[in-house]
Coordinates of C-alpha atoms in Angstrom, one line a residue:
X211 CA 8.4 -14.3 17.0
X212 CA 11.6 -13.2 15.0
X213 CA 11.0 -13.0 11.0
X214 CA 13.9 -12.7 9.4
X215 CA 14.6 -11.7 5.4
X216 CA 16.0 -14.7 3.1
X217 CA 19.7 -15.2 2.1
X218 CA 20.4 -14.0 -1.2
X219 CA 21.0 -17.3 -2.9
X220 CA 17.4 -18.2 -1.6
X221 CA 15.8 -15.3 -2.6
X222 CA 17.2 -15.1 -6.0
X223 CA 15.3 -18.6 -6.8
X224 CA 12.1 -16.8 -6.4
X225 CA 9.9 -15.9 -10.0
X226 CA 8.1 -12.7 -8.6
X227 CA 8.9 -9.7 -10.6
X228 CA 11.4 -8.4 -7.4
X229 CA 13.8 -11.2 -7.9
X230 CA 13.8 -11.6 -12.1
X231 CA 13.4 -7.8 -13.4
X232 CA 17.4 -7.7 -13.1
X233 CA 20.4 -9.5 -13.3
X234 CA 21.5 -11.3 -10.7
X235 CA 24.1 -8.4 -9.4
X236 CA 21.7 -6.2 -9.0
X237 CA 20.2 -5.4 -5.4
X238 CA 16.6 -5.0 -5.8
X239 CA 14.4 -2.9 -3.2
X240 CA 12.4 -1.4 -5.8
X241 CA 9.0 -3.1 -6.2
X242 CA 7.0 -4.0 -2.2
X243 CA 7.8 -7.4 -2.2
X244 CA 9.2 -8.6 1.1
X245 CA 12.2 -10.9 1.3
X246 CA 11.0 -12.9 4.7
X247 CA 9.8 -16.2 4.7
X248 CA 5.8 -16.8 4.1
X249 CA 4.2 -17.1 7.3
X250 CA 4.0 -20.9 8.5
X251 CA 0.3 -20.5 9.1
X252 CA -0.2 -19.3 6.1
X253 CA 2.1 -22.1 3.9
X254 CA 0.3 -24.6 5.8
X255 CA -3.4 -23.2 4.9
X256 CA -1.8 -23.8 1.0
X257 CA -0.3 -26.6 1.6
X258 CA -3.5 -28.2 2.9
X259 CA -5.9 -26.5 0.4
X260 CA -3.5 -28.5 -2.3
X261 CA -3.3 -31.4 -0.6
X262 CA -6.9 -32.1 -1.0
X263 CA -6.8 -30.6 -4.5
X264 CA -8.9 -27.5 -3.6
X265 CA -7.9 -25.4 -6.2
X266 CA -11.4 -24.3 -7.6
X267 CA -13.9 -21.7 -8.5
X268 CA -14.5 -19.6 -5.1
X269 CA -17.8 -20.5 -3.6
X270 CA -19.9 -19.5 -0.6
X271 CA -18.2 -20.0 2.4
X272 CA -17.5 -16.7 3.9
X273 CA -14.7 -17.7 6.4
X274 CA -12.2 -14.7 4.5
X275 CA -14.9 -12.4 5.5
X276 CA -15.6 -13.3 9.0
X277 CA -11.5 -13.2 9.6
X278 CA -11.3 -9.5 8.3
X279 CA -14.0 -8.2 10.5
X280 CA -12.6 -9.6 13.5
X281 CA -9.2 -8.3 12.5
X282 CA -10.4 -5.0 11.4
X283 CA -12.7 -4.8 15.1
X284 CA -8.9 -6.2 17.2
X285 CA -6.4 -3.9 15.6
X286 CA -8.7 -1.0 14.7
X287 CA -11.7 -1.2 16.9
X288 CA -13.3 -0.8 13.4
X289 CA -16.7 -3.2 13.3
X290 CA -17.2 -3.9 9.8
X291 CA -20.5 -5.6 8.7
X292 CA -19.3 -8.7 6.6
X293 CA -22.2 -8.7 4.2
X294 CA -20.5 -5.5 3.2
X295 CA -17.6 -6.9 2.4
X296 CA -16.8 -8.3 -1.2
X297 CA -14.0 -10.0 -3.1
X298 CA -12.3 -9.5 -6.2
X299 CA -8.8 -10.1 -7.1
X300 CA -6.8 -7.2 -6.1
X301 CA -6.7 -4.0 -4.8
X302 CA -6.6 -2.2 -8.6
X303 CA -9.3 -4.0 -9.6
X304 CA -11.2 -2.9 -6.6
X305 CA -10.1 0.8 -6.9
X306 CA -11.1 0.3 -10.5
X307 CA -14.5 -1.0 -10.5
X308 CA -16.0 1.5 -7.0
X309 CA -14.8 4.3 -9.7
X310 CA -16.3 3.2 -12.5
X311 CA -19.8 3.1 -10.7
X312 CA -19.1 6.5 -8.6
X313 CA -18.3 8.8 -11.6
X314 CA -19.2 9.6 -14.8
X315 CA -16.9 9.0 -18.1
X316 CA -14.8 12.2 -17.9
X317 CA -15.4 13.6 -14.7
X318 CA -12.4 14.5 -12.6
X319 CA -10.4 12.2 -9.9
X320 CA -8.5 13.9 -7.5
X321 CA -4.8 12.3 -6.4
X322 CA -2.6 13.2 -3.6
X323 CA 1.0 13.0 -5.6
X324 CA 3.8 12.0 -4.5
X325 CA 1.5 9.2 -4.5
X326 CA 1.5 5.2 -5.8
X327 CA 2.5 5.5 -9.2
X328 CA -0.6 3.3 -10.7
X329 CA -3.5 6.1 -9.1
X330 CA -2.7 7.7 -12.4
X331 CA -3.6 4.7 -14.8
X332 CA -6.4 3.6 -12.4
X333 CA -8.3 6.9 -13.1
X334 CA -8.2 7.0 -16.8
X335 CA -9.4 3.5 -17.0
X336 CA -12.3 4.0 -15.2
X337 CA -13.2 6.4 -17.6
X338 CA -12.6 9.6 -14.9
X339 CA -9.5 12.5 -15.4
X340 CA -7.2 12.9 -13.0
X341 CA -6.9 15.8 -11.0
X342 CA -3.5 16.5 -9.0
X343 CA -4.0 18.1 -5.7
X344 CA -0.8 17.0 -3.8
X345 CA 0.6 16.7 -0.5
X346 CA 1.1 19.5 1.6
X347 CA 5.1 19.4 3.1
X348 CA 6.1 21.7 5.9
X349 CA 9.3 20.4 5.9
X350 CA 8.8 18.7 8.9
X351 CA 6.0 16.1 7.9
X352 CA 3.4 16.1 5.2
X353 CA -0.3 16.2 4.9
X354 CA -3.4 16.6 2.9
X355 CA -3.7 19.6 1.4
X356 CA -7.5 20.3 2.6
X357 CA -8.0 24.1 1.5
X358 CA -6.5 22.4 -1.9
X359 CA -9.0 19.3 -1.9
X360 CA -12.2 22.2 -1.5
X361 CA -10.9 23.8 -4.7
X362 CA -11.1 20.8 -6.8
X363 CA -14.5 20.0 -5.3
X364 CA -16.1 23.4 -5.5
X365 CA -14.5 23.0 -9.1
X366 CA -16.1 19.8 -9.6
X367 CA -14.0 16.7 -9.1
X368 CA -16.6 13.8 -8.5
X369 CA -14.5 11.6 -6.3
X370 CA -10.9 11.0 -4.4
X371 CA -9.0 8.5 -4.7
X372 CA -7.3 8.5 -0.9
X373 CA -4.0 6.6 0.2
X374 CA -4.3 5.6 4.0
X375 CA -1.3 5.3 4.6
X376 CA -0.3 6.8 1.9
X377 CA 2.7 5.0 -0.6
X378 CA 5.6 6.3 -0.9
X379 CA 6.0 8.1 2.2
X380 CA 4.4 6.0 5.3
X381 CA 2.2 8.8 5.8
X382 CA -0.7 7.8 8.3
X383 CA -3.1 10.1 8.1
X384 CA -4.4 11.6 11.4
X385 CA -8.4 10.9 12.4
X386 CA -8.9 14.9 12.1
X387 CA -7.9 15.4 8.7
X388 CA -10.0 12.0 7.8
X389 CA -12.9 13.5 9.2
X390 CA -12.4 16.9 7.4
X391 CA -11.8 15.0 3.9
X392 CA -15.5 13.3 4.9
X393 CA -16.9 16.5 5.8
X394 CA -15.8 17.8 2.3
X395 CA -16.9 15.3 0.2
X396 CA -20.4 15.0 2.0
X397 CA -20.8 18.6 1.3
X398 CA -19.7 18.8 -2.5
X399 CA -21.3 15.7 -3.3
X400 CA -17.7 13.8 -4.1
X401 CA -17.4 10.3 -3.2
X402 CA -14.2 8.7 -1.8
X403 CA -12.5 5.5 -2.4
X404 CA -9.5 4.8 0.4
X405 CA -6.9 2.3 -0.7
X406 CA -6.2 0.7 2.7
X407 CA -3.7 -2.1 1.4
X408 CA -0.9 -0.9 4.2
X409 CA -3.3 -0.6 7.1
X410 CA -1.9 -3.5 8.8
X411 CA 1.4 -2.7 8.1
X412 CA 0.6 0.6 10.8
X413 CA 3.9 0.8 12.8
X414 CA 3.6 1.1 16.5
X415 CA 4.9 4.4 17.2
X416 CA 1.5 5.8 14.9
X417 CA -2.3 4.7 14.5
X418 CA -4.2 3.6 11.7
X419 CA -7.9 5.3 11.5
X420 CA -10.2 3.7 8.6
X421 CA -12.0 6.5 6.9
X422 CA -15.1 4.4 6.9
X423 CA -14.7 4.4 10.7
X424 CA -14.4 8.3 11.5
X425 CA -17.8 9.5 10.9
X426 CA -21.6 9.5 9.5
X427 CA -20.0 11.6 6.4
X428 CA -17.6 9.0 5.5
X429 CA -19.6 6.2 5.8
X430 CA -22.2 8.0 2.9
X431 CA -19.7 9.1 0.5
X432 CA -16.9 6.0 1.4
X433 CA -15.9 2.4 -0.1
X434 CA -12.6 1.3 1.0
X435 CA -10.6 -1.2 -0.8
X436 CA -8.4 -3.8 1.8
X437 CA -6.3 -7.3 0.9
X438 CA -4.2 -9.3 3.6
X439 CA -1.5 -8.9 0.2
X440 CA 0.9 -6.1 1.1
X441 CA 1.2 -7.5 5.0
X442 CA 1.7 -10.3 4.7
X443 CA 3.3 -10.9 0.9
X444 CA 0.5 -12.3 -0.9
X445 CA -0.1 -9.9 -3.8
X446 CA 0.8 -13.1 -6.2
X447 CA -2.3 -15.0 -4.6
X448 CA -5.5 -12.3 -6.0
X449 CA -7.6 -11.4 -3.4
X450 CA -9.0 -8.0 -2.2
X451 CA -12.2 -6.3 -1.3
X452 CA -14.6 -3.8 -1.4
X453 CA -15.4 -2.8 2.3
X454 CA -18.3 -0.3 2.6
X455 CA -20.7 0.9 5.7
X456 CA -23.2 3.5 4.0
X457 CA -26.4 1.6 2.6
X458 CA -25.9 3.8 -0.9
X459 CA -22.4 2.2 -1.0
X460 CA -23.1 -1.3 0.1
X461 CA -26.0 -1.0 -2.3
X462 CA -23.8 0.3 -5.4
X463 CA -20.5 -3.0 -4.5
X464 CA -23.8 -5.2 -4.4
X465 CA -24.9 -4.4 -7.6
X466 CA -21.7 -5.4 -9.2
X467 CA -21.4 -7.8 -12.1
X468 CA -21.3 -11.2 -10.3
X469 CA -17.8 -12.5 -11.9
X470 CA -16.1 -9.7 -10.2
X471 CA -16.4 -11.5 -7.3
X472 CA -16.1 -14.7 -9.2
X473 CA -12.3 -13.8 -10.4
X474 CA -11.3 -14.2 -6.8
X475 CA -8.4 -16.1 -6.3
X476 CA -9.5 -19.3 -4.2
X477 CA -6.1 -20.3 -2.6
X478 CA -5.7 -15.9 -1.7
X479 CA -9.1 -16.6 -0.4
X480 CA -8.2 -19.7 2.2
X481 CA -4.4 -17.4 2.4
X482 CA -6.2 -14.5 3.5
X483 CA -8.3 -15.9 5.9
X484 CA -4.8 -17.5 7.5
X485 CA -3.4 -14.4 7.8
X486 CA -6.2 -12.3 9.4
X487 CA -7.1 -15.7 11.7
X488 CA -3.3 -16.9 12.6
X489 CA -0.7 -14.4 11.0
X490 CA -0.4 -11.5 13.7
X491 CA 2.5 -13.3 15.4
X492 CA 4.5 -13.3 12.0
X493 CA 3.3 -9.7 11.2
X494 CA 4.8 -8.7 14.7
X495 CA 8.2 -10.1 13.9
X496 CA 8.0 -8.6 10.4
X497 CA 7.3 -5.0 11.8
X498 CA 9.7 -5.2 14.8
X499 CA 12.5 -6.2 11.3
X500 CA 10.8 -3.3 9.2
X501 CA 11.2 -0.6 11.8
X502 CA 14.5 -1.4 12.8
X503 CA 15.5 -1.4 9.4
X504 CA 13.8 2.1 9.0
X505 CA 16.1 2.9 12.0
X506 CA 19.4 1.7 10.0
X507 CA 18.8 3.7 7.1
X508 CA 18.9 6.9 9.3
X509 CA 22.3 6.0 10.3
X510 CA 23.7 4.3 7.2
X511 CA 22.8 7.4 5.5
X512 CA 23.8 9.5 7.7
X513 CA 27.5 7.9 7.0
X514 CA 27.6 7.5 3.4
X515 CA 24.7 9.9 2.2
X516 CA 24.8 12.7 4.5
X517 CA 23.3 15.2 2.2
X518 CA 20.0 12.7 1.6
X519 CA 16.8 14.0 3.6
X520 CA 15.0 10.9 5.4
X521 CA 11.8 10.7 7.6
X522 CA 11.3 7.6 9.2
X523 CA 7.6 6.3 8.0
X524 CA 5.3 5.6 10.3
X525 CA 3.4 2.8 8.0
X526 CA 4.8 -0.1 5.3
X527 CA 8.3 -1.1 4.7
X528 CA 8.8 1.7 1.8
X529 CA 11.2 4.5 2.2
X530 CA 11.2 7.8 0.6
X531 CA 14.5 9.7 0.5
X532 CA 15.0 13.4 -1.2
X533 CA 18.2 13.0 -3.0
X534 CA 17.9 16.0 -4.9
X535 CA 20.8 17.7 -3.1
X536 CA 23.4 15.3 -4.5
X537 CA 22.2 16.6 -8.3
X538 CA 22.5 13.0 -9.9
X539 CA 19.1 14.2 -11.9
X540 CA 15.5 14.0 -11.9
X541 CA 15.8 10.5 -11.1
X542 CA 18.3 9.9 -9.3
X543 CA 17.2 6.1 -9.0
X544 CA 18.0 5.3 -12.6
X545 CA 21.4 6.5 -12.5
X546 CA 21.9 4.5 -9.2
X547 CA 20.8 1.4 -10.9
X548 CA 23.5 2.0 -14.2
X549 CA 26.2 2.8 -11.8
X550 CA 25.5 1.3 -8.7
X551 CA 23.7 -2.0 -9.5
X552 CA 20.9 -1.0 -6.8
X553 CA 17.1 -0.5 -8.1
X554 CA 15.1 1.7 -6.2
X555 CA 12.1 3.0 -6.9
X556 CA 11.8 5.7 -9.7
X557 CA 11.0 9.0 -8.0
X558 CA 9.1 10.6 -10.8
X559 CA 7.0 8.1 -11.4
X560 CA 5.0 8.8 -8.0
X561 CA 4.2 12.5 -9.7
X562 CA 5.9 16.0 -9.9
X563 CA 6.3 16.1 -6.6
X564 CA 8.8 12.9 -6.6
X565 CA 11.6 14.9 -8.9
X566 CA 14.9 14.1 -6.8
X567 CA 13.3 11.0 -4.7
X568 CA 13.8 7.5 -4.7
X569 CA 11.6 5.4 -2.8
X570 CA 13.6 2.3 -1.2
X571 CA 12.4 -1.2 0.4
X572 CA 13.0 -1.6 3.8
X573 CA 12.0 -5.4 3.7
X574 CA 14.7 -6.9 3.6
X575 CA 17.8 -7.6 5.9
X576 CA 20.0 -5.5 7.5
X577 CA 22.7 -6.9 5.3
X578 CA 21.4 -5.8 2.2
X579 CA 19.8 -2.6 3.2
X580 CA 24.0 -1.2 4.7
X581 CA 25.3 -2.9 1.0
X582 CA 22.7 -0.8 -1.1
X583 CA 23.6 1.9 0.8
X584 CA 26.8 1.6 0.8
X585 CA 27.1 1.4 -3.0
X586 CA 24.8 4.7 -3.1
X587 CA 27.6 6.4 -1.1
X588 CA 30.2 5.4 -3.2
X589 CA 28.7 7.6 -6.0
X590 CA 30.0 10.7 -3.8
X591 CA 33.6 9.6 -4.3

């Protein structure tokens, strides 16, 4: 099916923090918030759930569950036990409370900057330190630095805190270097928690491995954390979950304080279950608009911003674009937003490694992706 973005006068009568952190003429494709319609099986799951007034605590029907694990076993061939899957309400929380049960207050957390700028709050409030150990670039592509990741074991970092794919750059990690990181950790005695909030948002042209798939190794040392919320635009509905495979991991998310579980969004619960049960139509459309918009941006910066450096991503709807050759500043984004009226996403804020970058959202329509831009270019003159 075809999914396409909103008209701006629609769009701008949305509440979500995209569509009211600015004034109405600025162009936001900062924040990864989509600007397509909600998926019709998903509305009419809400719609339904309030029509009989089922707006409730959460209770014991696992349908949510039973809907990942057939999701996860179609587009992955991953087979996920749902017993070993738990709720919360979203994918911090998640990251937040495996971390607080895997490490000690003070021990060290290892990143991979440039990396989703809240890995470096989630670490200090789970009591742990963060260490940087960050992406390897070649110039052609990145990757985990793995040499790097052995240092800060051997050194004594507890755990990792994994993007797959990794936010900002679309990075999907390859099954080998999954299995090394496993390896690692199993040896070292480090634990691993993989946010995998962009997993369905894998773009044809690449593959999307689950750590917890990939070996005996990373099942012992592993939880993942997983919502429907970045896919399919839900984060506003709280719902994510713990996913583990190892019996000293399921054993540790089991022994979790029960209202963890309990602060579950009901309505993300009956959304979620839409979108893993009915929503892969939808998500088709959306990725065939996302990766022709990740096609455009080539080109439109090619015309207007020829000294930018773009890779296509191979995962999510978030580009990451080195603008450090035009020398508008350590952030370029922020002086693109006072002159240009276009918000990106601050480069620096995804770690050293971001100085000159702006990350920019590709959900949206063609339309407004060539006017943003266009406007960028326009700073050349």
């Amino acid at each position: 099916m075809t999914v396409d973005a909103e008209p701006l006068d629609r769009l701008r009568q949305r509440t979500s923090e995209k569509w009211r952190a600015y004034p109405s003429d600025v162009l936001p494709l900062f924040v990864a918030e989509m600007d397509y319609p909600l998926a019709e099986p998903i509305a009419a799951a809400l719609h339904a759930a309030i029509d009989r007034s089922d707006t409730g605590y959460v209770g014991p029907e696992r349908g949510m569950e039973t809907a990942f694990t057939e999701h996860a076993r179609d587009a992955w061939g991953w087979e996920v036990d749902q017993a070993r899957v738990r709720t919360s309400t979203d994918i911090g929380v998640v990251v937040v409370e495996a971390l607080r049960r895997l490490i000690a207050p003070g021990d060290r957390v290892v990143i991979t900057p440039p990396v989703y700028p809240p890995f470096f709050s989630y670490v200090p409030e789970a009591g742990g330190v963060v260490a940087e150990v960050p992406l390897v670039d070649d110039g052609t592509t990145w990757s985990l630095d793995l040499p790097g990741l052995e240092r800060a074991f051997a050194e004594g970092a507890r755990a990792l805190l994994l993007c797959n794919p990794h936010n900002p750059l679309g990075l999907v990690h390859p099954r080998e270097d999954l299995v090394a990181v496993a390896e690692l950790a199993d040896r070292y005695g480090v634990r691993v928690v993989s946010d995998e909030v962009h997993a369905s948002l894998t773009h044809r042209d690449a593959t999307f491995t689950p750590f917890l798939s990939v070996s005996d190794a990373a099942r012992r040392v592993g939880i993942a954390a997983h919502s429907a919320s970045k896919a399919w635009n839900l984060a506003g509905l709280k719902c994510a979950f713990f996913v583990t495979a190892g019996d000293e991991m399921a054993a540790l998310v089991r022994e979790l304080p029960i209202e963890i579980e309990e602060r579950t969004s009901l309505l993300g619960r009956i959304a979620s279950e839409a979108a893993y049960r009915e929503g892969m139509p939808w998500l088709d459309g959306a990725l065939d608009a996302i990766e022709g918009n990740r096609r455009l941006l080539a080109d439109l910066l090619a015309e207007h911003v020829p000294e930018a450096r773009y890779r296509e991503p191979r995962a999510s709807y978030l580009a990451w674009v080195d603008l450090s050759a035009l020398g508008w500043g350590d952030d370029p984004a922020q002086r693109i937003l006072t002159e240009m009226k276009v918000a990106l996403g601050n480069g620096p804020a995804f770690g050293r490694p971001g100085i000159g970058y702006a990350r920019i959202n590709l959900a949206c329509s063609p339309e407004v992706l060539t006017e943003a831009v266009t406007r960028i270019g326009q700073m050349r003159d």
